């Protein structure tokens, strides 16, 4: 219900019914724009007597008697403000409240001394705002040289830019890799317009040859070519939902094409009397579109009607471009003309509401940005100008030196803007894509979509809804109100009662529940302290600090250029090279740190701070007691501050995008969009995010951390508070309390705890905590706990684990366990090594059988060969179809089997090459071809009985000094004798050996055959009983054993 004040001396209340020469008759302004808000709390809910008292105060604010209204309204504003600004804070007006807004009603002043008072206040506020630039960060993301670019477009899902060139080519650039990915040779004439049709993976292009062409940008196939107009095609526009394409041409016609009907022209729109330069669909009503023509007009059309709805005329020359306003409820469109101006129109009232002047040549392209409060105009004067869409102030001018500007492209939900020039293409990113949102400690989230403020409550998600990590929460959005400035940052104060919105060079503090403003002022940046005070940065040389009651407490002029400020336990003022920390109470320098700060995060305890730079994040401890002791002692503080105020605890070499503290745990997402947390310098990756997301906060009662994306989708991930507490206690060395917390951690998180303990070198504790068998096995092996590892291997029955355990057991000398493990792992090669090292003939024999069953022929062959079972070796080679190798082995070790092997070889070779098979020589048939053949047979028969004798491993020393000599070489011209060699010169061979110091002892009950070696033979050994025997020389030079 609205309230009114009866004017003194008047019989009825008046509501701004006032008429004065050269001045508006009513003054209705939003309360949030008024600088006299500070007395609102004294006015709300007061009885009529208090209103009358207020009105008396209002009457006392009078102007000089000689004051007269100047004819110029701006002079009125300036003069009135100078005279009443020192009194204005004492006055408030009446308030009329509705569902979403609060307005001020100006009471009528009988004396006439404050007639323009409220409008004065409004204009002063607007003028102050217009002096504050829109803080818009502009970064160039792509620069590509090319022929003249006539149109550009952005793909909604791929990182692609579509550019049509004056040379007749259409190119697709990847702005992430900075490379051209596709190119279409359309025609030899200019292609003035090309657009993506993402639904069908198409590109549609219109050219000066009057044809429209459609391509599939995946397969590069040409889908359709047809003649569309009788003159140059200036523009093509794609309907956002229907299968329609509009085209405009120099033939003064606009045509509608339906691709579902075979690209038939379903409608022609006539009405322009000159070239139709551009057409565009209305995003709020896709049944209507606008056209711009060189006949100086803009026409609004309806699909289905050949005649325009109405025509807008105001430009002095031809109109080149037109675009609709997509945000909010304003029925605006903008046009650019050859008269070097751009005009903003209200198409409902059909009036021009603003003319943007500043370009010095034709305006060739214009747009309302869909996400930012800006208008972008492009001109043939080589510049791109950015204007504020509310104040129409020129915010920035871009000139990249690529000559004239012809086209601009943008996309909903993106801050990227692409610009086409005479000499190439430029892409820029405007502002940050971080959503303007904040969450308090209870889970209430407030965010800003343009100027609209909305709120959601995470606790509103029902208990029956199963929350999954990374899944979007079904939150009910509630409209909270609006904001009169464009929000660039939004932040709750520490207790969550108030929310500050900062943007357009101003700040406004609102109540979080009812969205009522409590204070406001000028600010480039705003920072809350940990106890509710706040600071604002009005410029690089002025910082103001305010109390919890919104009263200014102190003004600070730093001795350096303050580019940023951050709140928290201390107030941080940052230059481009260093950061200075000050206390909130007296603004005394605490410490200067030489690091370029990109963001700064304080823990709730006030003892830890994370300083994020471009490449690293530094975790520092704030020594509060040392600082207090230093300041209380009265000692001076130099320009570096208190030396031991901060202590560097950890440095993490990652770029932090957003971060929050939960106790002593710092949670952040990095440049690779991984969600990590850091405790005691140890970084743990929680999740890999599938898209850019930004941290909102942590709810301890749900043990979940919440994030938001740029589309304002909220997701949560589990992070147990007990887990964080446990890791914190371990880092502090308080293992007793940590072990007390451990039972409260769910079993499924024990492996994470174990890995943390392992990273701290507490491997035994990790083994006790871990639950994953594979991980416990690795820890047991690492500790050398073979019995525990064996139990796990029996439970898991993994071949790799048995093999790993077997190798470890062998290396530690536990040969029994090694044999068991290798048998479980079927590690036949390992068993062969083990048995041969032990001289275990029985084991080798069993291994040979097992290897044959497993098809491990190499291992089986080695086992049989070591056992001296040469016949079985030959049989194994034949069975494995390695007959040539069998024949060669028989020639070397079993000459008696050569004929049999050659016969088998011949029969097998006949299947492939009969001639080659016949060329194989059998030593039985051609003994003359085989040297010493009879000697070989004789040696075989002599050593056959000794091949099955296996010396034990302990006798290895007795055989180790025997070397190998080829049998034929060793036994050439040999003579086998049944008796001992006769004496020569009265000495036996044995005695001769003794004289040479080569005495050989013979075991009792055994006698070896003596072999005489020719004197020309090389000193060597022969193979006897499967072992090497070294031979000595008698005095006559005859070899003897």
PDB file of N, CA and C in Angstrom, residues 280-318:
ATOM      1  N   UNK A 280      17.706  -9.627 -40.739  1.00  0.00           N
ATOM      2  CA  UNK A 280      17.976 -10.367 -39.501  1.00  0.00           C
ATOM      3  C   UNK A 280      16.661 -10.703 -38.821  1.00  0.00           C
ATOM      4  N   UNK A 281      16.584 -11.908 -38.259  1.00  0.00           N
ATOM      5  CA  UNK A 281      15.388 -12.349 -37.554  1.00  0.00           C
ATOM      6  C   UNK A 281      15.360 -11.746 -36.147  1.00  0.00           C
ATOM      7  N   UNK A 282      14.134 -11.501 -35.678  1.00  0.00           N
ATOM      8  CA  UNK A 282      13.930 -11.022 -34.315  1.00  0.00           C
ATOM      9  C   UNK A 282      14.037 -12.216 -33.356  1.00  0.00           C
ATOM     10  N   UNK A 283      15.028 -12.239 -32.461  1.00  0.00           N
ATOM     11  CA  UNK A 283      15.178 -13.420 -31.591  1.00  0.00           C
ATOM     12  C   UNK A 283      14.037 -13.585 -30.587  1.00  0.00           C
ATOM     13  N   UNK A 284      13.310 -12.497 -30.307  1.00  0.00           N
ATOM     14  CA  UNK A 284      12.190 -12.595 -29.365  1.00  0.00           C
ATOM     15  C   UNK A 284      10.887 -12.983 -30.056  1.00  0.00           C
ATOM     16  N   UNK A 285      10.826 -12.775 -31.338  1.00  0.00           N
ATOM     17  CA  UNK A 285       9.663 -13.165 -32.127  1.00  0.00           C
ATOM     18  C   UNK A 285      10.175 -13.585 -33.492  1.00  0.00           C
ATOM     19  N   UNK A 286      10.479 -14.866 -33.637  1.00  0.00           N
ATOM     20  CA  UNK A 286      11.149 -15.341 -34.847  1.00  0.00           C
ATOM     21  C   UNK A 286      10.236 -15.339 -36.065  1.00  0.00           C
ATOM     22  N   UNK A 287       8.998 -14.902 -35.896  1.00  0.00           N
ATOM     23  CA  UNK A 287       8.092 -14.759 -37.039  1.00  0.00           C
ATOM     24  C   UNK A 287       8.273 -13.418 -37.728  1.00  0.00           C
ATOM     25  N   UNK A 288       9.089 -12.550 -37.130  1.00  0.00           N
ATOM     26  CA  UNK A 288       9.317 -11.231 -37.710  1.00  0.00           C
ATOM     27  C   UNK A 288      10.802 -11.054 -37.995  1.00  0.00           C
ATOM     28  N   UNK A 289      11.108 -10.164 -38.923  1.00  0.00           N
ATOM     29  CA  UNK A 289      12.500  -9.844 -39.221  1.00  0.00           C
ATOM     30  C   UNK A 289      12.586  -8.396 -39.681  1.00  0.00           C
ATOM     31  N   UNK A 290      13.799  -7.875 -39.657  1.00  0.00           N
ATOM     32  CA  UNK A 290      14.047  -6.488 -40.053  1.00  0.00           C
ATOM     33  C   UNK A 290      14.994  -6.478 -41.237  1.00  0.00           C
ATOM     34  N   UNK A 291      14.862  -5.465 -42.078  1.00  0.00           N
ATOM     35  CA  UNK A 291      15.738  -5.316 -43.232  1.00  0.00           C
ATOM     36  C   UNK A 291      16.263  -3.887 -43.280  1.00  0.00           C
ATOM     37  N   UNK A 292      17.529  -3.759 -43.702  1.00  0.00           N
ATOM     38  CA  UNK A 292      18.171  -2.448 -43.842  1.00  0.00           C
ATOM     39  C   UNK A 292      18.512  -2.238 -45.302  1.00  0.00           C
ATOM     40  N   UNK A 293      18.258  -1.017 -45.788  1.00  0.00           N
ATOM     41  CA  UNK A 293      18.406  -0.743 -47.217  1.00  0.00           C
ATOM     42  C   UNK A 293      19.087   0.603 -47.430  1.00  0.00           C
ATOM     43  N   UNK A 294      19.674   0.744 -48.620  1.00  0.00           N
ATOM     44  CA  UNK A 294      20.289   2.014 -48.982  1.00  0.00           C
ATOM     45  C   UNK A 294      19.246   3.064 -49.340  1.00  0.00           C
ATOM     46  N   UNK A 295      17.950   2.719 -49.263  1.00  0.00           N
ATOM     47  CA  UNK A 295      16.912   3.741 -49.470  1.00  0.00           C
ATOM     48  C   UNK A 295      16.639   4.529 -48.196  1.00  0.00           C
ATOM     49  N   UNK A 296      17.571   4.456 -47.226  1.00  0.00           N
ATOM     50  CA  UNK A 296      17.543   5.194 -45.955  1.00  0.00           C
ATOM     51  C   UNK A 296      16.543   4.629 -44.960  1.00  0.00           C
ATOM     52  N   UNK A 297      15.969   3.463 -45.187  1.00  0.00           N
ATOM     53  CA  UNK A 297      14.904   2.972 -44.315  1.00  0.00           C
ATOM     54  C   UNK A 297      15.251   1.611 -43.715  1.00  0.00           C
ATOM     55  N   UNK A 298      14.531   1.324 -42.630  1.00  0.00           N
ATOM     56  CA  UNK A 298      14.521   0.002 -42.013  1.00  0.00           C
ATOM     57  C   UNK A 298      13.069  -0.458 -42.024  1.00  0.00           C
ATOM     58  N   UNK A 299      12.850  -1.657 -42.513  1.00  0.00           N
ATOM     59  CA  UNK A 299      11.487  -2.160 -42.577  1.00  0.00           C
ATOM     60  C   UNK A 299      11.355  -3.404 -41.709  1.00  0.00           C
ATOM     61  N   UNK A 300      10.232  -3.509 -41.036  1.00  0.00           N
ATOM     62  CA  UNK A 300       9.917  -4.656 -40.201  1.00  0.00           C
ATOM     63  C   UNK A 300       8.860  -5.486 -40.917  1.00  0.00           C
ATOM     64  N   UNK A 301       9.113  -6.808 -41.040  1.00  0.00           N
ATOM     65  CA  UNK A 301       8.267  -7.695 -41.824  1.00  0.00           C
ATOM     66  C   UNK A 301       7.772  -8.849 -40.961  1.00  0.00           C
ATOM     67  N   UNK A 302       6.703  -9.456 -41.447  1.00  0.00           N
ATOM     68  CA  UNK A 302       6.177 -10.696 -40.864  1.00  0.00           C
ATOM     69  C   UNK A 302       6.288 -11.806 -41.883  1.00  0.00           C
ATOM     70  N   UNK A 303       6.734 -12.992 -41.444  1.00  0.00           N
ATOM     71  CA  UNK A 303       6.676 -14.132 -42.347  1.00  0.00           C
ATOM     72  C   UNK A 303       5.207 -14.431 -42.655  1.00  0.00           C
ATOM     73  N   UNK A 304       4.900 -14.584 -43.892  1.00  0.00           N
ATOM     74  CA  UNK A 304       3.520 -14.832 -44.281  1.00  0.00           C
ATOM     75  C   UNK A 304       2.850 -13.624 -44.876  1.00  0.00           C
ATOM     76  N   UNK A 305       3.477 -12.446 -44.731  1.00  0.00           N
ATOM     77  CA  UNK A 305       2.888 -11.242 -45.315  1.00  0.00           C
ATOM     78  C   UNK A 305       3.905 -10.597 -46.243  1.00  0.00           C
ATOM     79  N   UNK A 306       3.535 -10.294 -47.479  1.00  0.00           N
ATOM     80  CA  UNK A 306       4.498  -9.703 -48.424  1.00  0.00           C
ATOM     81  C   UNK A 306       4.755  -8.226 -48.166  1.00  0.00           C
ATOM     82  N   UNK A 307       3.930  -7.605 -47.356  1.00  0.00           N
ATOM     83  CA  UNK A 307       4.067  -6.171 -47.103  1.00  0.00           C
ATOM     84  C   UNK A 307       4.703  -5.932 -45.741  1.00  0.00           C
ATOM     85  N   UNK A 308       5.500  -4.878 -45.615  1.00  0.00           N
ATOM     86  CA  UNK A 308       6.127  -4.590 -44.312  1.00  0.00           C
ATOM     87  C   UNK A 308       5.102  -4.136 -43.286  1.00  0.00           C
ATOM     88  N   UNK A 309       5.387  -4.439 -42.028  1.00  0.00           N
ATOM     89  CA  UNK A 309       4.522  -3.973 -40.949  1.00  0.00           C
ATOM     90  C   UNK A 309       4.617  -2.459 -40.788  1.00  0.00           C
ATOM     91  N   UNK A 310       5.859  -1.964 -40.784  1.00  0.00           N
ATOM     92  CA  UNK A 310       6.071  -0.526 -40.711  1.00  0.00           C
ATOM     93  C   UNK A 310       7.491  -0.231 -41.165  1.00  0.00           C
ATOM     94  N   UNK A 311       7.761   1.058 -41.308  1.00  0.00           N
ATOM     95  CA  UNK A 311       9.061   1.514 -41.802  1.00  0.00           C
ATOM     96  C   UNK A 311       9.623   2.545 -40.843  1.00  0.00           C
ATOM     97  N   UNK A 312      10.920   2.452 -40.563  1.00  0.00           N
ATOM     98  CA  UNK A 312      11.612   3.428 -39.724  1.00  0.00           C
ATOM     99  C   UNK A 312      12.504   4.269 -40.623  1.00  0.00           C
ATOM    100  N   UNK A 313      12.354   5.601 -40.480  1.00  0.00           N
ATOM    101  CA  UNK A 313      13.159   6.513 -41.291  1.00  0.00           C
ATOM    102  C   UNK A 313      13.756   7.574 -40.385  1.00  0.00           C
ATOM    103  N   UNK A 314      15.090   7.685 -40.405  1.00  0.00           N
ATOM    104  CA  UNK A 314      15.752   8.736 -39.636  1.00  0.00           C
ATOM    105  C   UNK A 314      17.147   9.002 -40.152  1.00  0.00           C
ATOM    106  N   UNK A 315      17.747   8.008 -40.779  1.00  0.00           N
ATOM    107  CA  UNK A 315      19.112   8.185 -41.274  1.00  0.00           C
ATOM    108  C   UNK A 315      19.113   9.099 -42.498  1.00  0.00           C
ATOM    109  N   UNK A 316      20.184   9.857 -42.641  1.00  0.00           N
ATOM    110  CA  UNK A 316      20.308  10.775 -43.761  1.00  0.00           C
ATOM    111  C   UNK A 316      20.857  10.096 -45.006  1.00  0.00           C
ATOM    112  N   UNK A 317      21.472   8.923 -44.818  1.00  0.00           N
ATOM    113  CA  UNK A 317      22.002   8.183 -45.962  1.00  0.00           C
ATOM    114  C   UNK A 317      21.573   6.719 -45.834  1.00  0.00           C
ATOM    115  N   UNK A 318      22.102   5.920 -46.729  1.00  0.00           N
ATOM    116  CA  UNK A 318      21.710   4.527 -46.766  1.00  0.00           C
ATOM    117  C   UNK A 318      22.036   3.791 -45.482  1.00  0.00           C
TER     118      UNK A 318
END
